[in-house]
PDB file of C-alpha atoms in Angstrom:
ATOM      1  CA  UNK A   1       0.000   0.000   0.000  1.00 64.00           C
ATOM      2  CA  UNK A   2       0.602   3.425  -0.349  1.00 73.00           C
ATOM      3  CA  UNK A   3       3.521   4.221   2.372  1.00 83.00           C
ATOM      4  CA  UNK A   4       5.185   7.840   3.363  1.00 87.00           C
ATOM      5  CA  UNK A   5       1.472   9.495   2.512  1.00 89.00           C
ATOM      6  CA  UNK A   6       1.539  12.833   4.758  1.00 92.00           C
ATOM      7  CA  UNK A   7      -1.986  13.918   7.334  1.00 94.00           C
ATOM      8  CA  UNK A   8      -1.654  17.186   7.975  1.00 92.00           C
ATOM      9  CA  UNK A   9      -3.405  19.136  10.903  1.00 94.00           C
ATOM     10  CA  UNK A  10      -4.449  22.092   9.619  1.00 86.00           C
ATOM     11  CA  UNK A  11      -5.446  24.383  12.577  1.00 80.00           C
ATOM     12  CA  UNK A  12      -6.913  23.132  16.115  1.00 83.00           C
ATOM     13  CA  UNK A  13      -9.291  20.370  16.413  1.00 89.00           C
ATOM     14  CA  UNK A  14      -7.863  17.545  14.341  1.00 93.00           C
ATOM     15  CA  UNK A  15      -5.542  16.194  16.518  1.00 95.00           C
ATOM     16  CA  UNK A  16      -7.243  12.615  17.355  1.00 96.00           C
ATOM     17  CA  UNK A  17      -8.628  12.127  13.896  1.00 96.00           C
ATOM     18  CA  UNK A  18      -4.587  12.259  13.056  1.00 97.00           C
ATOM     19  CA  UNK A  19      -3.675   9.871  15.337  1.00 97.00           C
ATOM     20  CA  UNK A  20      -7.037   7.440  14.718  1.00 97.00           C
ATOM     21  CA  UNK A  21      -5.168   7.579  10.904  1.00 96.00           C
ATOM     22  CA  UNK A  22      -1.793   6.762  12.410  1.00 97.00           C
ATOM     23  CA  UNK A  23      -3.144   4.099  14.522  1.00 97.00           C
ATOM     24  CA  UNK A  24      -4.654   2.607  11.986  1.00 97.00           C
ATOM     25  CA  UNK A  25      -1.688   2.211   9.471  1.00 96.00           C
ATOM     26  CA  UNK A  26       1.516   2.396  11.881  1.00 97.00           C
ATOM     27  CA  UNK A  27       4.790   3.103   9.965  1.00 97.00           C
ATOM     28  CA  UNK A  28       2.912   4.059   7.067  1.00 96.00           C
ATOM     29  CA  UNK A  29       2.462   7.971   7.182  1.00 97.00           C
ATOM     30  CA  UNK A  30       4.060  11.141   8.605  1.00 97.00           C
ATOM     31  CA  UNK A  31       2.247  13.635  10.145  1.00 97.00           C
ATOM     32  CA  UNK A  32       2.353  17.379  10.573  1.00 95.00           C
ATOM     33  CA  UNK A  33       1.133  20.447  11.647  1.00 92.00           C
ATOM     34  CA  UNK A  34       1.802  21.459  14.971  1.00 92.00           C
ATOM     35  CA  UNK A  35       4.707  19.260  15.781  1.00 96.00           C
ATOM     36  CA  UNK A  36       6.921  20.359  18.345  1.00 96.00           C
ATOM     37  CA  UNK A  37       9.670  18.674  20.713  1.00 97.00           C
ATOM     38  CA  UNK A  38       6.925  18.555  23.328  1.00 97.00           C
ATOM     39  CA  UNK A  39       4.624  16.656  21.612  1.00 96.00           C
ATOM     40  CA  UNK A  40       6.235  14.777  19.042  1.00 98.00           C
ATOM     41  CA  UNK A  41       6.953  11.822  21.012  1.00 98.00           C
ATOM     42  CA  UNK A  42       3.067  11.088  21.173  1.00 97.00           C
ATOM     43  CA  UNK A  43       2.853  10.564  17.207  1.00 98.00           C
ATOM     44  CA  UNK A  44       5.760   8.673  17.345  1.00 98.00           C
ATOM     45  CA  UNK A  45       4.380   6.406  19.249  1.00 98.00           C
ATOM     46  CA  UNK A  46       0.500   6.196  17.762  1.00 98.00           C
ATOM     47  CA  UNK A  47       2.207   5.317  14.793  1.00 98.00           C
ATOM     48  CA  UNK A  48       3.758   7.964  12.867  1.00 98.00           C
ATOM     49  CA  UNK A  49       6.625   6.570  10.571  1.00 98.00           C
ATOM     50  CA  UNK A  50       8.174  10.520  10.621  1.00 98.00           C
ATOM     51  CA  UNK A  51       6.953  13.655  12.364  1.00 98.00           C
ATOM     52  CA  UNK A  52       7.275  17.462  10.080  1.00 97.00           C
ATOM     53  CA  UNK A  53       8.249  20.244  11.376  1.00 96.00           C
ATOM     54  CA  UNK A  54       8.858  24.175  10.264  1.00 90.00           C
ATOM     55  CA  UNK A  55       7.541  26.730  12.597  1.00 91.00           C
ATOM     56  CA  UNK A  56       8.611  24.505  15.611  1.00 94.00           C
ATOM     57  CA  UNK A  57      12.301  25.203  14.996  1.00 95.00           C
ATOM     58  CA  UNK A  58      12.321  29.019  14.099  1.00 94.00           C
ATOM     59  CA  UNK A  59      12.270  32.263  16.191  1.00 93.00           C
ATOM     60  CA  UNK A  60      11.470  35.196  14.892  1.00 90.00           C
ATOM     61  CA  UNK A  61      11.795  34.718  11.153  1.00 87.00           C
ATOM     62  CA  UNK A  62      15.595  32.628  12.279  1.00 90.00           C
ATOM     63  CA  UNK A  63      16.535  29.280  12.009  1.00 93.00           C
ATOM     64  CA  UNK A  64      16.608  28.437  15.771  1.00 96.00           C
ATOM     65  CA  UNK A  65      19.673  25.477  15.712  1.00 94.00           C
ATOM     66  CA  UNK A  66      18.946  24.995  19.816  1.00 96.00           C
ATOM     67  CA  UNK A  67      15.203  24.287  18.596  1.00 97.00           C
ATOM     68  CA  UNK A  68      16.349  22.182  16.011  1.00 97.00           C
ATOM     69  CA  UNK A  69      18.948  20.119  18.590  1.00 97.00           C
ATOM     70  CA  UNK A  70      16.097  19.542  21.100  1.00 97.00           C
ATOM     71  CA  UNK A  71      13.818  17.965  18.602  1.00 98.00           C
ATOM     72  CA  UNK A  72      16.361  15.773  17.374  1.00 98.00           C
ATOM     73  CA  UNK A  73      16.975  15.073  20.767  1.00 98.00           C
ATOM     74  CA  UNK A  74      13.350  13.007  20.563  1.00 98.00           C
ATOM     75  CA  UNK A  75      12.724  12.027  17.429  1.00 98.00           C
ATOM     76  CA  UNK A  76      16.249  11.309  16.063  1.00 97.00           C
ATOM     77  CA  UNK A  77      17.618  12.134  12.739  1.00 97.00           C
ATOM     78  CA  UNK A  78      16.013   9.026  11.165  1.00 97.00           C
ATOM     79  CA  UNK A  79      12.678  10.225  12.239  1.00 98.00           C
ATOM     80  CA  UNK A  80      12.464  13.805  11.390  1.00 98.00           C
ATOM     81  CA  UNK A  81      11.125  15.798   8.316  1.00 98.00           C
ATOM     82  CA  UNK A  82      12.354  19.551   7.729  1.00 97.00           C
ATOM     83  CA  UNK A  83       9.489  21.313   5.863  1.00 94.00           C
ATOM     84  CA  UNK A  84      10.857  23.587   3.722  1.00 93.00           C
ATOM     85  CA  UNK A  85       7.870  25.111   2.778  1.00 92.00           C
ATOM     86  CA  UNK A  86       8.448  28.975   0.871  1.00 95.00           C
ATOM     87  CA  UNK A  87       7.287  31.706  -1.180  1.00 96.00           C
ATOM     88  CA  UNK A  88       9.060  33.279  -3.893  1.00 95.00           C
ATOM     89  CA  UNK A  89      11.271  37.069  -3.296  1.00 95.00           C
ATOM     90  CA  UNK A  90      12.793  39.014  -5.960  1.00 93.00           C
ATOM     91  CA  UNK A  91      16.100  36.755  -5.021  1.00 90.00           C
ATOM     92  CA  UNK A  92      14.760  33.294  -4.543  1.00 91.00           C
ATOM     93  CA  UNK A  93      13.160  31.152  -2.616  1.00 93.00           C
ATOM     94  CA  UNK A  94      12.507  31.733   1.560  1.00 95.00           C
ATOM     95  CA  UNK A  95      11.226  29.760   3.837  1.00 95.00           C
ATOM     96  CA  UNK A  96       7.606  30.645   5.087  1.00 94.00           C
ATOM     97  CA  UNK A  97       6.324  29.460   8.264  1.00 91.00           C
ATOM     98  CA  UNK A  98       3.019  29.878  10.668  1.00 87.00           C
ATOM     99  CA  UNK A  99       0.820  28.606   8.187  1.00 84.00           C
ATOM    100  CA  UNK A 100       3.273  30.372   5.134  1.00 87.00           C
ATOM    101  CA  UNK A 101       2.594  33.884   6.581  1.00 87.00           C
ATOM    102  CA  UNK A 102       5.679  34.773   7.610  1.00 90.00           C
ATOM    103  CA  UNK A 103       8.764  34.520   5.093  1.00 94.00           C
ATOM    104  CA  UNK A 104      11.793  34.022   6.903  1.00 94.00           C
ATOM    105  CA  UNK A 105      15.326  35.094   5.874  1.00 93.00           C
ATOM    106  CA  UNK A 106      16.218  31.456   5.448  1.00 93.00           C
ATOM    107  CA  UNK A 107      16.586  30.744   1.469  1.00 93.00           C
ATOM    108  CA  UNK A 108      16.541  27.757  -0.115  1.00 91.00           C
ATOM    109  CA  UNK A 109      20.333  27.513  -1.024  1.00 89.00           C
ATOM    110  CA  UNK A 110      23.174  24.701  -0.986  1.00 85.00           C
ATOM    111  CA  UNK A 111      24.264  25.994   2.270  1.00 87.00           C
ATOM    112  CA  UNK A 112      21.584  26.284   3.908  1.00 91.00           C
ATOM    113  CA  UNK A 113      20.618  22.932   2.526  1.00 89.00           C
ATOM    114  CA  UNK A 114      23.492  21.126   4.248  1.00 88.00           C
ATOM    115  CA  UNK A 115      22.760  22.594   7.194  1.00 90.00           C
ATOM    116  CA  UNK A 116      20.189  20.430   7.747  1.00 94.00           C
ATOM    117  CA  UNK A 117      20.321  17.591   5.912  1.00 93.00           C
ATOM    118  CA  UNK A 118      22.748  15.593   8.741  1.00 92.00           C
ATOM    119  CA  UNK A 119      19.591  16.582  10.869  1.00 95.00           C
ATOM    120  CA  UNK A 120      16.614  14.850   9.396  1.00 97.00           C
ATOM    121  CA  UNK A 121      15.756  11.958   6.980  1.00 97.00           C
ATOM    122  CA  UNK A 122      13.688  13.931   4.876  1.00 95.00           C
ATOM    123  CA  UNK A 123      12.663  17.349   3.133  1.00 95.00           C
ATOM    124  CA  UNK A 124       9.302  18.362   2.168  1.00 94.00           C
ATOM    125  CA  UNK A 125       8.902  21.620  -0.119  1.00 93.00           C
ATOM    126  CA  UNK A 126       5.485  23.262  -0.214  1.00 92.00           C
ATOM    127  CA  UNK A 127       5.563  25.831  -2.849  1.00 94.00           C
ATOM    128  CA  UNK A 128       3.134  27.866  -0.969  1.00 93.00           C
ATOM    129  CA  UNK A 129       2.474  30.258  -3.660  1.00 94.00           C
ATOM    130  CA  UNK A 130       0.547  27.379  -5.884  1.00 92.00           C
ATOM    131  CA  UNK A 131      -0.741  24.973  -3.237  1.00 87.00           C
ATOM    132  CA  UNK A 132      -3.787  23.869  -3.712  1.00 82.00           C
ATOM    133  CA  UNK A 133      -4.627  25.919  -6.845  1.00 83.00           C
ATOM    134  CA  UNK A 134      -4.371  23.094  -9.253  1.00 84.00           C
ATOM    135  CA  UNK A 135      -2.581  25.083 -11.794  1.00 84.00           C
ATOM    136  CA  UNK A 136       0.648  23.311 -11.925  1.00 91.00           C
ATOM    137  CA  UNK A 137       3.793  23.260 -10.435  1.00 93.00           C
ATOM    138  CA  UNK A 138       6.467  25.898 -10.015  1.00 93.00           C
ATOM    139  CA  UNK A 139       8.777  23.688 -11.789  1.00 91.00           C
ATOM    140  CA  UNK A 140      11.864  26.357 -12.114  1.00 89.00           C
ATOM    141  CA  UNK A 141      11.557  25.765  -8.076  1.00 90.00           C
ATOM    142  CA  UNK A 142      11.324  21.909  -8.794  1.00 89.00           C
ATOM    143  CA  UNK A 143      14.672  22.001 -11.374  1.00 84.00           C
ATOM    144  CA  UNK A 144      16.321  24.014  -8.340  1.00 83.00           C
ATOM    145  CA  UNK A 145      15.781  21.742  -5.389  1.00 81.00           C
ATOM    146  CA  UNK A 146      18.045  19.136  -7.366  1.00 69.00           C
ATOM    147  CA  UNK A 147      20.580  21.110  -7.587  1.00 57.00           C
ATOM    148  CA  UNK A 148      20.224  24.480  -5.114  1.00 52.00           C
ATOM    149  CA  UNK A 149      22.299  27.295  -5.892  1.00 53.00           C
ATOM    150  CA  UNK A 150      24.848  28.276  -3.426  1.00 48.00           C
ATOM    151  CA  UNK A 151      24.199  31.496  -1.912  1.00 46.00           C
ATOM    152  CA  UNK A 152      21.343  34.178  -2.440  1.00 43.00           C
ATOM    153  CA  UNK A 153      22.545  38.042  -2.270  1.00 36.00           C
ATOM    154  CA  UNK A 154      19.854  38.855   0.460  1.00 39.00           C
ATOM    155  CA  UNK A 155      19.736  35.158   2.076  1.00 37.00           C
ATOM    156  CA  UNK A 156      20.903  34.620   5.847  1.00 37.00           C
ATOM    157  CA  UNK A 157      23.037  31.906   5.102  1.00 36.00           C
ATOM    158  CA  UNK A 158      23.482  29.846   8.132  1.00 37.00           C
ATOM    159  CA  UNK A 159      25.194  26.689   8.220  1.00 35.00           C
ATOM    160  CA  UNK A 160      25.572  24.123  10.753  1.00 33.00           C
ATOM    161  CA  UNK A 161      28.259  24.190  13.046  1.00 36.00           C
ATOM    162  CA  UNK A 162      30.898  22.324  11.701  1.00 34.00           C
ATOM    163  CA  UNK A 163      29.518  22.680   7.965  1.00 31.00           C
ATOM    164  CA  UNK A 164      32.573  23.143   5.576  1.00 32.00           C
ATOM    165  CA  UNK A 165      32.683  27.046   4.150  1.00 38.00           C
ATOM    166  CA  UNK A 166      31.828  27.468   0.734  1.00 37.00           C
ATOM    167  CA  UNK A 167      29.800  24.734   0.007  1.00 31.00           C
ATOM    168  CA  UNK A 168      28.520  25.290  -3.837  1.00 35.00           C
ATOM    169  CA  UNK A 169      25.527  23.892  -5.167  1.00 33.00           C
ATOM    170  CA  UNK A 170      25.678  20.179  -5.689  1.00 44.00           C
ATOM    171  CA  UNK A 171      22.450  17.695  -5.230  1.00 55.00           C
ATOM    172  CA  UNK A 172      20.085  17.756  -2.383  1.00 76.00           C
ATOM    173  CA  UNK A 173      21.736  13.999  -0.770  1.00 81.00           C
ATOM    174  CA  UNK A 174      18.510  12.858   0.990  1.00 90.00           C
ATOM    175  CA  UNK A 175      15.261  12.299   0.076  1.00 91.00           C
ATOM    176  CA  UNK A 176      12.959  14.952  -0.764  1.00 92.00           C
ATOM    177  CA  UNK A 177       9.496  15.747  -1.621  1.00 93.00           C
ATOM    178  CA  UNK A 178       8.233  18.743  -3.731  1.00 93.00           C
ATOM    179  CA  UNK A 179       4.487  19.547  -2.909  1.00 93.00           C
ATOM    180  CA  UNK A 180       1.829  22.236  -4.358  1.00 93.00           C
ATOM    181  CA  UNK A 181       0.244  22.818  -7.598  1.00 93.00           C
ATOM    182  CA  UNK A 182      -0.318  19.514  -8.989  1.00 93.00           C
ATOM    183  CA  UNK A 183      -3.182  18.259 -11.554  1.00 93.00           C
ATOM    184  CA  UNK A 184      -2.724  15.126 -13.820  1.00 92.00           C
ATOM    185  CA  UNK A 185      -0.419  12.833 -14.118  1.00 92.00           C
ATOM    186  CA  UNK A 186       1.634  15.134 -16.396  1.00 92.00           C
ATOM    187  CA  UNK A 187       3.142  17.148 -13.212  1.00 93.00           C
ATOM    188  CA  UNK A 188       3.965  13.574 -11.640  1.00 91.00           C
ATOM    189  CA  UNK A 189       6.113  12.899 -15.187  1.00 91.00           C
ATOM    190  CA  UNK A 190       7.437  16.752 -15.208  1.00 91.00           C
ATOM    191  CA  UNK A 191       8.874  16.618 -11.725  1.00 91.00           C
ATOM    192  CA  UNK A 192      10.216  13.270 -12.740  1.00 88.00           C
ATOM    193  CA  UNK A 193      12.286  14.631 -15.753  1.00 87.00           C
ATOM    194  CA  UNK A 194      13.140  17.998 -14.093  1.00 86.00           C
ATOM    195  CA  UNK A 195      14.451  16.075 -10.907  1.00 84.00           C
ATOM    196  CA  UNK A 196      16.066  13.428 -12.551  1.00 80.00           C
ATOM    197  CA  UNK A 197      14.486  11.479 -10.576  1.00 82.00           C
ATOM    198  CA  UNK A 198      15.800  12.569  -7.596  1.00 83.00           C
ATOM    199  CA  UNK A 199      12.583  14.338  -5.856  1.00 88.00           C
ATOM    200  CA  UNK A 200       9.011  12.616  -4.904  1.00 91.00           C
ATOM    201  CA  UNK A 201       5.741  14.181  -5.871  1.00 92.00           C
ATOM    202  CA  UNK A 202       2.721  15.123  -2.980  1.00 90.00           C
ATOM    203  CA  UNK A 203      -0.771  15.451  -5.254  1.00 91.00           C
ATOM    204  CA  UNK A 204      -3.526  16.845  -2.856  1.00 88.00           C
ATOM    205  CA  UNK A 205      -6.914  18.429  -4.042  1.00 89.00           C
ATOM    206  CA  UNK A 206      -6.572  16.857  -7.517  1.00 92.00           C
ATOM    207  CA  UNK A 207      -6.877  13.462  -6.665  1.00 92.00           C
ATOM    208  CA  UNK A 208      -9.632  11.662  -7.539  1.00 94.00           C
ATOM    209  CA  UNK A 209      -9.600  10.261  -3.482  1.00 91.00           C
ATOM    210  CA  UNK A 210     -10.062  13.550  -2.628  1.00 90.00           C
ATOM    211  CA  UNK A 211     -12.939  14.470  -4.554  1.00 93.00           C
ATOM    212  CA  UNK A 212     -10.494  15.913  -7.365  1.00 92.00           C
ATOM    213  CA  UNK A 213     -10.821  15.128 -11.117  1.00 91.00           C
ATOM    214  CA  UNK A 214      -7.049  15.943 -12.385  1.00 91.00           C
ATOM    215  CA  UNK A 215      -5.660  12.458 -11.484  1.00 91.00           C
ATOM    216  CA  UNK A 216      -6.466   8.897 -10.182  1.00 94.00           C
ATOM    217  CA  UNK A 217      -4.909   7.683  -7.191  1.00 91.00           C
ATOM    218  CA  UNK A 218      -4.804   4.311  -9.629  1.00 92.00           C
ATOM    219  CA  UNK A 219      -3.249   6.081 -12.489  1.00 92.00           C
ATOM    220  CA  UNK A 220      -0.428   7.077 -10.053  1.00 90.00           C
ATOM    221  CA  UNK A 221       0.250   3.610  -8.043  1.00 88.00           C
ATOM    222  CA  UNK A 222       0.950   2.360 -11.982  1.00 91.00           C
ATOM    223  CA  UNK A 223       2.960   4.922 -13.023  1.00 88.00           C
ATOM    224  CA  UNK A 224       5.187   4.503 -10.165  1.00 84.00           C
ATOM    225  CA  UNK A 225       4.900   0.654 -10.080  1.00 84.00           C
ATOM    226  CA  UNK A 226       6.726   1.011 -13.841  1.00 82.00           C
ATOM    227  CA  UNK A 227       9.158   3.383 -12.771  1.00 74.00           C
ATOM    228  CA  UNK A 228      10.451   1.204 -10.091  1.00 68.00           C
ATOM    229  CA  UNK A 229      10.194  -1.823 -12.554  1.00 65.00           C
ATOM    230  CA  UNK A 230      12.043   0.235 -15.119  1.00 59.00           C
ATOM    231  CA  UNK A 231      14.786   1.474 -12.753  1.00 54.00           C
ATOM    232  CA  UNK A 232      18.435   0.266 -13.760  1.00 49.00           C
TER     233      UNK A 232
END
């Protein structure tokens, strides 16, 4: 079945129905929305294969590293999922948090990418300025993510202690997952070619499961059944 499939709690309210879902299929989905260090431990242990997090570990429009240490602390690296959601500036991409109203002065660059990938098992990458409109992806942010450039003229570039100076752009080295726009099956084969292969796809509204008509959950279990059988 379908495994790494992401519930979401948007806003109060929705906690139990998230953990009813993660009950019910345990190691199968990651959850978000609200995760902290506080209570992070509690999805973890209804079920959640990986917890998300963005707001959680920034203060004040910063990357908060002592935020970021004490929710490794819990979850360890192998179960944590940086959500790099962002918005688009006149010089890139910046992460956007509480609920993508706030843009923060961390851009999505090579350094700041390393800075956090020896911190979690996963990205996921909202592009919050076409979620959930269903008019396609932003796929010069998609061709990007593969291969981030190095530094942005206006970006706080931050790395982790320890990171190397002048890291340039080279690949994103663990898994990631772009997220907003999608409708058909076309943006599944688009971020497929623009990625390389290298990034996942999240389809939400479109799906037929959903109640959308751009794309059948069916349609996209077979497509990625033949990519797998295809793979070298």
């Amino acid at each position: 079945g379908l495994t790494g499939g992401h519930v979401i709690m948007l806003g109060p309210g929705n906690e139990e129905a998230a953990l009813r879902a993660l009950r019910a299929y345990p190691g199968g989905l990651q959850v978000g929305g609200g995760i902290n260090a506080a209570n992070a431990r509690r999805f973890l242990e209804a079920g959640a294969s990986h917890v998300i997090v963005t707001s959680a570990i920034f203060t004040a429009g910063e990357l908060d590293f002592a935020k970021l240490e004490e929710i490794v602390a819990v979850t360890g690296r192998d179960r944590l999922v940086i959500d790099l959601s962002c918005r688009r500036q006149a010089d890139g991409w910046f992460v956007a948090t509480d609920r993508w109203q706030t843009v923060t002065s961390y851009g999505i660059t090579a350094e700041n990418v390393r800075a956090l990938e020896g911190r979690c098992a996963e990205f996921l990458v909202h592009a919050a300025d076409v979620e959930g409109l269903q008019g396609g992806i932003d796929a010069e942010l998609v061709a990007r993510l593969q291969r981030a450039p190095a530094t942005s003229r206006n970006c706080t570039a931050r790395p982790w202690p320890g990171t190397p100076a002048g890291v340039q752009g080279e690949l994103v080295t663990i898994p990631a997952t772009y997220a907003g726009g999608a409708r058909s099956l076309a943006d599944l084969e688009l971020v497929d070619r623009l990625s390389g292969g290298r990034l996942d796809l999240t389809i939400g509204s479109a799906l037929d499961i959903f109640g959308g008509s751009g794309v059948a959950y069916d349609a996209c279990v077979a497509y990625n059944r033949h990519a797998i059988g295809s793979a070298p």
